[in-house]
PDB file of C-alpha atoms in Angstrom:
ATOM      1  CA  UNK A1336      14.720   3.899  17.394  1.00  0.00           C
ATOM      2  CA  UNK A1337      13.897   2.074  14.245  1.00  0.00           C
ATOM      3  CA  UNK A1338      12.571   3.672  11.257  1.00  0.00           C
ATOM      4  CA  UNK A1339      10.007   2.060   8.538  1.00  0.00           C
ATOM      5  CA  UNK A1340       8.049   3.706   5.670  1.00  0.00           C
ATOM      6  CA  UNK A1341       4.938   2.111   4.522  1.00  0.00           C
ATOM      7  CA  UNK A1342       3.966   3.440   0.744  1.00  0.00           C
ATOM      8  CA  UNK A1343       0.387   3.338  -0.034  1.00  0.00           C
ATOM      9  CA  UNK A1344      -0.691   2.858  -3.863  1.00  0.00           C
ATOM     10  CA  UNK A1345      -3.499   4.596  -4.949  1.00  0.00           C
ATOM     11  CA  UNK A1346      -4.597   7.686  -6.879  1.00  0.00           C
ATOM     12  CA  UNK A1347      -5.273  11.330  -5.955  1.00  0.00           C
ATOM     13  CA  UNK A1348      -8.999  12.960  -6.292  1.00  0.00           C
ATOM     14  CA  UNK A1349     -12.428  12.544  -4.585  1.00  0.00           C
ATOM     15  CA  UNK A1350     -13.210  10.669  -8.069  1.00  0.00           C
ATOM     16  CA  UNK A1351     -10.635   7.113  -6.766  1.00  0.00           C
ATOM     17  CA  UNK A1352     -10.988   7.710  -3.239  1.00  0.00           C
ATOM     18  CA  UNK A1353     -13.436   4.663  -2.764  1.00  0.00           C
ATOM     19  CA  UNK A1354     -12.436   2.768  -5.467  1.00  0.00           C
ATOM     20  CA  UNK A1355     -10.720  -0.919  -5.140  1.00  0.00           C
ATOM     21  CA  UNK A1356      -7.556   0.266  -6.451  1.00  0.00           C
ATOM     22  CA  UNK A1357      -6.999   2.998  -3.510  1.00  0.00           C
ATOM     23  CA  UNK A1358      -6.735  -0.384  -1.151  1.00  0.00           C
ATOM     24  CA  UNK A1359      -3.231   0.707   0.004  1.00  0.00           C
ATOM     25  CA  UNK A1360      -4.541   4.424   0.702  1.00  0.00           C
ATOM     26  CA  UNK A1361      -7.300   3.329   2.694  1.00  0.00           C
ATOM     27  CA  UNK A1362      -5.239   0.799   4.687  1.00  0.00           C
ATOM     28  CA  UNK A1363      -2.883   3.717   5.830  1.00  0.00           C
ATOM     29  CA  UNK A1364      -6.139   5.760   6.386  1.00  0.00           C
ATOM     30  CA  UNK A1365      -7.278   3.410   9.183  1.00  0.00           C
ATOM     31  CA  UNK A1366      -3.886   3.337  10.926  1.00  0.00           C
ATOM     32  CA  UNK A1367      -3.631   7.093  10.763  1.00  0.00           C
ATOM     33  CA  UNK A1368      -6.904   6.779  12.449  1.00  0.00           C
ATOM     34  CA  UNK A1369      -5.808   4.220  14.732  1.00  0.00           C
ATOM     35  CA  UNK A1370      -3.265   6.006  15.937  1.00  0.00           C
ATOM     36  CA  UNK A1371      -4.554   9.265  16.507  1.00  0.00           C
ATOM     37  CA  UNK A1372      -2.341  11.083  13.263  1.00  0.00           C
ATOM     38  CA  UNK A1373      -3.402  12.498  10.085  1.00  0.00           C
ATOM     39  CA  UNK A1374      -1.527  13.216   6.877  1.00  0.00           C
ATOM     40  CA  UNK A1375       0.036  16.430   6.531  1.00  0.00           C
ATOM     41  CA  UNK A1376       1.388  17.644   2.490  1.00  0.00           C
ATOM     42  CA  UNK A1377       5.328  17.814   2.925  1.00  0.00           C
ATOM     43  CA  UNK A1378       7.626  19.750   0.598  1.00  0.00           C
ATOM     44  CA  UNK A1379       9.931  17.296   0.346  1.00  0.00           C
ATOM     45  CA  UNK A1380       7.972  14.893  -1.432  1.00  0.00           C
ATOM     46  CA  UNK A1381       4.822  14.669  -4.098  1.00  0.00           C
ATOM     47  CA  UNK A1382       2.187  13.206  -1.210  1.00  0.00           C
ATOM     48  CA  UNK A1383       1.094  13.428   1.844  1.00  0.00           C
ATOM     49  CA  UNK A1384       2.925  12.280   4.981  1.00  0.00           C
ATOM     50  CA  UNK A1385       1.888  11.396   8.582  1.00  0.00           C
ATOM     51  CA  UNK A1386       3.435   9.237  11.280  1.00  0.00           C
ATOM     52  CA  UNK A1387       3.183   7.994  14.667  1.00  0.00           C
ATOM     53  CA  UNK A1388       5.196   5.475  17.026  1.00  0.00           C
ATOM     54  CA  UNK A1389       4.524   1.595  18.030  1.00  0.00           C
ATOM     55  CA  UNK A1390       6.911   0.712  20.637  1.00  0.00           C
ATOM     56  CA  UNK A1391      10.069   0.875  19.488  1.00  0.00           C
ATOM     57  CA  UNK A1392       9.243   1.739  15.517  1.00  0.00           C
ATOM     58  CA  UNK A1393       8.574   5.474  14.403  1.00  0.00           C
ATOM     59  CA  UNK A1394       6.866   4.241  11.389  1.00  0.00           C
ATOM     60  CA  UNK A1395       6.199   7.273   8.407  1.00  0.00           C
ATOM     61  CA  UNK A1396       2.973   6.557   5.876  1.00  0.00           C
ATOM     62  CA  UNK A1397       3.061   8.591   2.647  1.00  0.00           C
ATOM     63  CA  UNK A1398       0.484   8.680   0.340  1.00  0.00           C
ATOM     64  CA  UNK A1399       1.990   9.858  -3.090  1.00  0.00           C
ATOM     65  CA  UNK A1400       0.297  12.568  -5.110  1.00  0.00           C
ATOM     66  CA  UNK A1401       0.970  11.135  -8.252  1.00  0.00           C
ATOM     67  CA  UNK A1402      -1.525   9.073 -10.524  1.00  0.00           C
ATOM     68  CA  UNK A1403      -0.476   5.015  -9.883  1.00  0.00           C
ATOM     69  CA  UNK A1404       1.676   4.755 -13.249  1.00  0.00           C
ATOM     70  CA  UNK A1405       4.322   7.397 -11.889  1.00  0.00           C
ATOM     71  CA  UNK A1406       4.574   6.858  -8.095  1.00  0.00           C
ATOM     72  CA  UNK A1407       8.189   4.658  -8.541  1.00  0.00           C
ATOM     73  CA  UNK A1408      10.256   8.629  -8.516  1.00  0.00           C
ATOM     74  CA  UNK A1409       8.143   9.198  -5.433  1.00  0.00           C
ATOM     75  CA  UNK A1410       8.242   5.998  -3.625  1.00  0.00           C
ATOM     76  CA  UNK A1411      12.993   6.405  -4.488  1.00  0.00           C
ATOM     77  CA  UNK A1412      13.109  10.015  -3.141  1.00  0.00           C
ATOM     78  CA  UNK A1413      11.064   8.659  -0.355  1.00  0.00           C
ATOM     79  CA  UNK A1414      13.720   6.247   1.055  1.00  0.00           C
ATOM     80  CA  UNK A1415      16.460   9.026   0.131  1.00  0.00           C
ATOM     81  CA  UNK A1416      14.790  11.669   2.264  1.00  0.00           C
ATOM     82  CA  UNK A1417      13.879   9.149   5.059  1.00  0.00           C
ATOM     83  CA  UNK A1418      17.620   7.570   4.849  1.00  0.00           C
ATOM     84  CA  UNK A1419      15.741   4.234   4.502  1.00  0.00           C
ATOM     85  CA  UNK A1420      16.837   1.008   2.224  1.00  0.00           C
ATOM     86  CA  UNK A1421      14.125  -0.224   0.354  1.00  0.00           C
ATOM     87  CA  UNK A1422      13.583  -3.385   3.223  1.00  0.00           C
ATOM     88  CA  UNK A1423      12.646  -0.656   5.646  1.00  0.00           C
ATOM     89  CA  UNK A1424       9.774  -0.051   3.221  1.00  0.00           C
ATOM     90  CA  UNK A1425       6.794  -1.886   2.522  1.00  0.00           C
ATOM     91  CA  UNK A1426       4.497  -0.935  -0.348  1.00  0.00           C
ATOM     92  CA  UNK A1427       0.619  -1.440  -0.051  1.00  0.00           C
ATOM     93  CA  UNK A1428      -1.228  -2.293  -2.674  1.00  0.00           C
ATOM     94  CA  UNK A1429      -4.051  -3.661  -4.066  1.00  0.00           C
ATOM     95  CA  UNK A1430      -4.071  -6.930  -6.571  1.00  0.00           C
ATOM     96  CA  UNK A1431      -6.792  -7.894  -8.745  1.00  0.00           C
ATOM     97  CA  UNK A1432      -5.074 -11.239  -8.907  1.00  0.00           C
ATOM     98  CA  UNK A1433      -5.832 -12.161  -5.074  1.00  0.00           C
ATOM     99  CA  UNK A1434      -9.243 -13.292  -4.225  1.00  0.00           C
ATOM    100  CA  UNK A1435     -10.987 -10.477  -2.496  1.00  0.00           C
ATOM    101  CA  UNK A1436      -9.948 -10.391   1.516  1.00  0.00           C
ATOM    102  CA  UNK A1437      -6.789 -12.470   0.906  1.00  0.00           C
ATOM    103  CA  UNK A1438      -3.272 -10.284   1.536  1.00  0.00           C
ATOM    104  CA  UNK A1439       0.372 -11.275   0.967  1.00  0.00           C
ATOM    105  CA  UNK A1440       3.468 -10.173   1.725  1.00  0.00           C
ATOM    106  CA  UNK A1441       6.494 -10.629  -0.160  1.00  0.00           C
ATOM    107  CA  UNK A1442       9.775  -8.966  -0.876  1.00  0.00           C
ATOM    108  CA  UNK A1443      10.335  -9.109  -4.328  1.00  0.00           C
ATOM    109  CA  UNK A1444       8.343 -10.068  -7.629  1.00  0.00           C
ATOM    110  CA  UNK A1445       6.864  -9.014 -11.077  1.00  0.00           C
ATOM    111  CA  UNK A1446       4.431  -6.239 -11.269  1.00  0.00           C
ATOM    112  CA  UNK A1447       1.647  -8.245 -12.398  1.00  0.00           C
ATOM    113  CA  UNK A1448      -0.107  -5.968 -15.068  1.00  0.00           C
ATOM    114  CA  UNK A1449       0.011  -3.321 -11.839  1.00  0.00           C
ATOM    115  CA  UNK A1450       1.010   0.067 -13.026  1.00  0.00           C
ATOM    116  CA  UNK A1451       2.227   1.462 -10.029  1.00  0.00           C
ATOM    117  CA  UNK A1452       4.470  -1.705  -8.798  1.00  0.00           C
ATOM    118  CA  UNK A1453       6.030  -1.289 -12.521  1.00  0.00           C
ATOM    119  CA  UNK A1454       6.765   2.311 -12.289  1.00  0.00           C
ATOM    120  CA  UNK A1455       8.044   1.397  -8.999  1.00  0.00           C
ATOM    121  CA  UNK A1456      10.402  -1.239 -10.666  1.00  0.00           C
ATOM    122  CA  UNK A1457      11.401   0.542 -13.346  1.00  0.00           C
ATOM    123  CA  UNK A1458      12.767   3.653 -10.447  1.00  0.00           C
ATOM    124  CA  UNK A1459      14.408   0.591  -8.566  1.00  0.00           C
ATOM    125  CA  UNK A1460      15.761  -0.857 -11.222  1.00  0.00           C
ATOM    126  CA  UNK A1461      14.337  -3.998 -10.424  1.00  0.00           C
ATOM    127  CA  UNK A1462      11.728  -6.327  -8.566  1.00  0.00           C
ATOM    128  CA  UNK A1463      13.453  -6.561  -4.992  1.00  0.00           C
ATOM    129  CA  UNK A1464      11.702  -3.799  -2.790  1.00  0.00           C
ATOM    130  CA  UNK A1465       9.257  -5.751   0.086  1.00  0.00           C
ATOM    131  CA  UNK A1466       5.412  -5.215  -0.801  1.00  0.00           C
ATOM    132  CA  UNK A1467       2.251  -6.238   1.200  1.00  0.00           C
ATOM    133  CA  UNK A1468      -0.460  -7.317  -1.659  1.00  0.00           C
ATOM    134  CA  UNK A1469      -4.403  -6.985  -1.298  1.00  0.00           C
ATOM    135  CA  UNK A1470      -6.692  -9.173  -2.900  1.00  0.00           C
ATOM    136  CA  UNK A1471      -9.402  -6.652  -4.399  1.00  0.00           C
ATOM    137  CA  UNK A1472     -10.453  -9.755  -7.018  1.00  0.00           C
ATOM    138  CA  UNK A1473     -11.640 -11.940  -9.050  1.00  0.00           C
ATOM    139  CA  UNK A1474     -12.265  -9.351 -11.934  1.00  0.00           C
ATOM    140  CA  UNK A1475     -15.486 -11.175 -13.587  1.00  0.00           C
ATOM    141  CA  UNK A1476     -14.868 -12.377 -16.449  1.00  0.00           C
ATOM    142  CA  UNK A1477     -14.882 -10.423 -19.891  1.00  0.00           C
ATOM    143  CA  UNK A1478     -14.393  -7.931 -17.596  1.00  0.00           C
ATOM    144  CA  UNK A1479     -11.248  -4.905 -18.365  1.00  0.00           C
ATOM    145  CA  UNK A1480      -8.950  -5.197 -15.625  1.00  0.00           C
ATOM    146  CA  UNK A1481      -8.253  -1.274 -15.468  1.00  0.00           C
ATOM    147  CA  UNK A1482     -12.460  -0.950 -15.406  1.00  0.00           C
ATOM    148  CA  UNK A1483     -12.966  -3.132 -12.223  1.00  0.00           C
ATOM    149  CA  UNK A1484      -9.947  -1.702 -10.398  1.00  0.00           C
ATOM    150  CA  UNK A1485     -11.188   2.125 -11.298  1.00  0.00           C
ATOM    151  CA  UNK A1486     -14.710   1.050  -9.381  1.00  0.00           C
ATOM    152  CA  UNK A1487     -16.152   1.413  -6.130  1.00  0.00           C
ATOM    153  CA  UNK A1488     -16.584  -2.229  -4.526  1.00  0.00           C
ATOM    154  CA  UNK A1489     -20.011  -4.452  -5.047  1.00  0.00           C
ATOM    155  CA  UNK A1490     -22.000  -4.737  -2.213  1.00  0.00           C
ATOM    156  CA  UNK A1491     -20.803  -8.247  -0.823  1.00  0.00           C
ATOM    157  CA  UNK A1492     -17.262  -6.498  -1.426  1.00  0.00           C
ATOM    158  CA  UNK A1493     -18.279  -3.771   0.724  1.00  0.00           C
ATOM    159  CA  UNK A1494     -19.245  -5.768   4.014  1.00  0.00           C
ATOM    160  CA  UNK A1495     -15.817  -7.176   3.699  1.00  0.00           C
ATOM    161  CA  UNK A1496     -13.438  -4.065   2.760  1.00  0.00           C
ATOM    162  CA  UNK A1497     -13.691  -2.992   6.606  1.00  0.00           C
ATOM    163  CA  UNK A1498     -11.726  -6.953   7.552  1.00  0.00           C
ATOM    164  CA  UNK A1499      -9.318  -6.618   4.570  1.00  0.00           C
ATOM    165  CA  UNK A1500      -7.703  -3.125   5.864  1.00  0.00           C
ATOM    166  CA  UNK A1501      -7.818  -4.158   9.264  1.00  0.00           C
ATOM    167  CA  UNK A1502      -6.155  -7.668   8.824  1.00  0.00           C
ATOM    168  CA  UNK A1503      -3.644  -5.066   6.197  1.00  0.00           C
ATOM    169  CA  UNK A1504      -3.206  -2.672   9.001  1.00  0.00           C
ATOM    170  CA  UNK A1505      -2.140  -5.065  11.150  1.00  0.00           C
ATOM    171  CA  UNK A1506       0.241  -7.094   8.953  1.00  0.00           C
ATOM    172  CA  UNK A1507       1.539  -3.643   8.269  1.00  0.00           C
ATOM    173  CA  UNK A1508       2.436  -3.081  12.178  1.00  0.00           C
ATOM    174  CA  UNK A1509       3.783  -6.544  12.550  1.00  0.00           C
ATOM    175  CA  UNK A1510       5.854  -6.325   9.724  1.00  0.00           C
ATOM    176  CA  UNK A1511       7.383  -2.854  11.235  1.00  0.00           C
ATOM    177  CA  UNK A1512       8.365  -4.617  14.298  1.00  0.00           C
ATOM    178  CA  UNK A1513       9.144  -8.015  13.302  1.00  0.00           C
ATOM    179  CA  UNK A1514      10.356  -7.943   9.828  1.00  0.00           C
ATOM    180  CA  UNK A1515       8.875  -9.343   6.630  1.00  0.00           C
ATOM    181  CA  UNK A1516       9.385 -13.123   6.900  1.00  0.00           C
ATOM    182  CA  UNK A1517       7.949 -13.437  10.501  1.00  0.00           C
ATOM    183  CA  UNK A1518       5.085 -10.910   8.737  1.00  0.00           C
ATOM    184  CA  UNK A1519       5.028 -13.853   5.868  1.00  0.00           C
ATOM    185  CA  UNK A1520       4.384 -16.310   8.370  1.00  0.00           C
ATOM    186  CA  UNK A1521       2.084 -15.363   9.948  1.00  0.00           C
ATOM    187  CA  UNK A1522      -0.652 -13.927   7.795  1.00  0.00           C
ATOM    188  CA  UNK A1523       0.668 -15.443   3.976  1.00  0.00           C
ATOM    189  CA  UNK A1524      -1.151 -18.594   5.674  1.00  0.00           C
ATOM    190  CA  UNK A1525      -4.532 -16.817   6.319  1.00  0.00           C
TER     191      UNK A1525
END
């Protein structure tokens, strides 16, 4: 049986849960839900953990407990306890830079001005680890970056959000069962 992890950004407390930078937390929500799991705390790791098979694919979620600037430690003990290499992982985040709704999947690139994909770097050791970005943006202009990513969605944002993690959740399956660049393919172009 294969094994994947997916890694959802976001950060801990009742205070972020609904905010736009928890994208990658509520994404794994709604396949927990999907598939009839929840998330469970785990001693072996700072987060929460739940899993469930499709087909062929026991696929793991953890949701780290750490704040989004420290989740890289979390995100390398992950693939040590799971016996994973990092392109059996897929991270899930949100990016300020996409339009809101949009998603793409790559496996490797620069962190962006995203706290948690450069602490992630930084416990790599470098940009190559497979990530599935959520567009959360514009951020209006004059606007602080860290400010619109720390607040709850506008209404028009709102209507949308429930698309976005769906079309996320199921880039996230297809990517467990047929690997990132047939994943690329086929929703990059959406």
């Amino acid at each position: 049986m294969t094994e994947r992890l997916l890694f959802g950004l976001g950060n801990p407390g009742s205070r972020y849960r609904k905010t736009r930078h928890n994208a990658g937390w509520q994404t794994l929500e709604l396949l927990a839900e999907q598939h009839g799991t929840a998330f469970k705390r785990t001693r072996l790791l700072h987060g929460e953990v739940a899993d469930f098979r499709a087909g062929d694919v026991r696929l793991r979620m953890l949701q780290p407990s750490s704040f989004m600037n420290r989740v890289g430690p979390v995100y390398r003990r992950a693939l040590q306890v799971f016996d994973l290499a990092p392109e059996d992982a897929l991270v899930v985040v949100d990016d300020f830079a996409l339009s809101f709704g949009r998603i793409r999947l790559r496996a490797e690139g620069r962190p962006g001005g995203h706290n948690g994909l450069k602490s992630i770097q930084d416990a790599m050791g470098g940009p190559a680890y497979p990530r599935i970005r959520l567009g959360i943006g514009p951020v209006p202009e004059g606007q602080d970056p860290a400010d619109y990513v720390l607040k709850r969605s506008d209404a028009a944002q709102r209507r949308e959000l429930p698309d976005l993690l769906e079309q996320a959740a199921a880039a996230c399956l297809f990517w467990a069962s047929a690997g990132l660049q047939e994943a690329m393919n086929r929703f990059n172009a959406l």
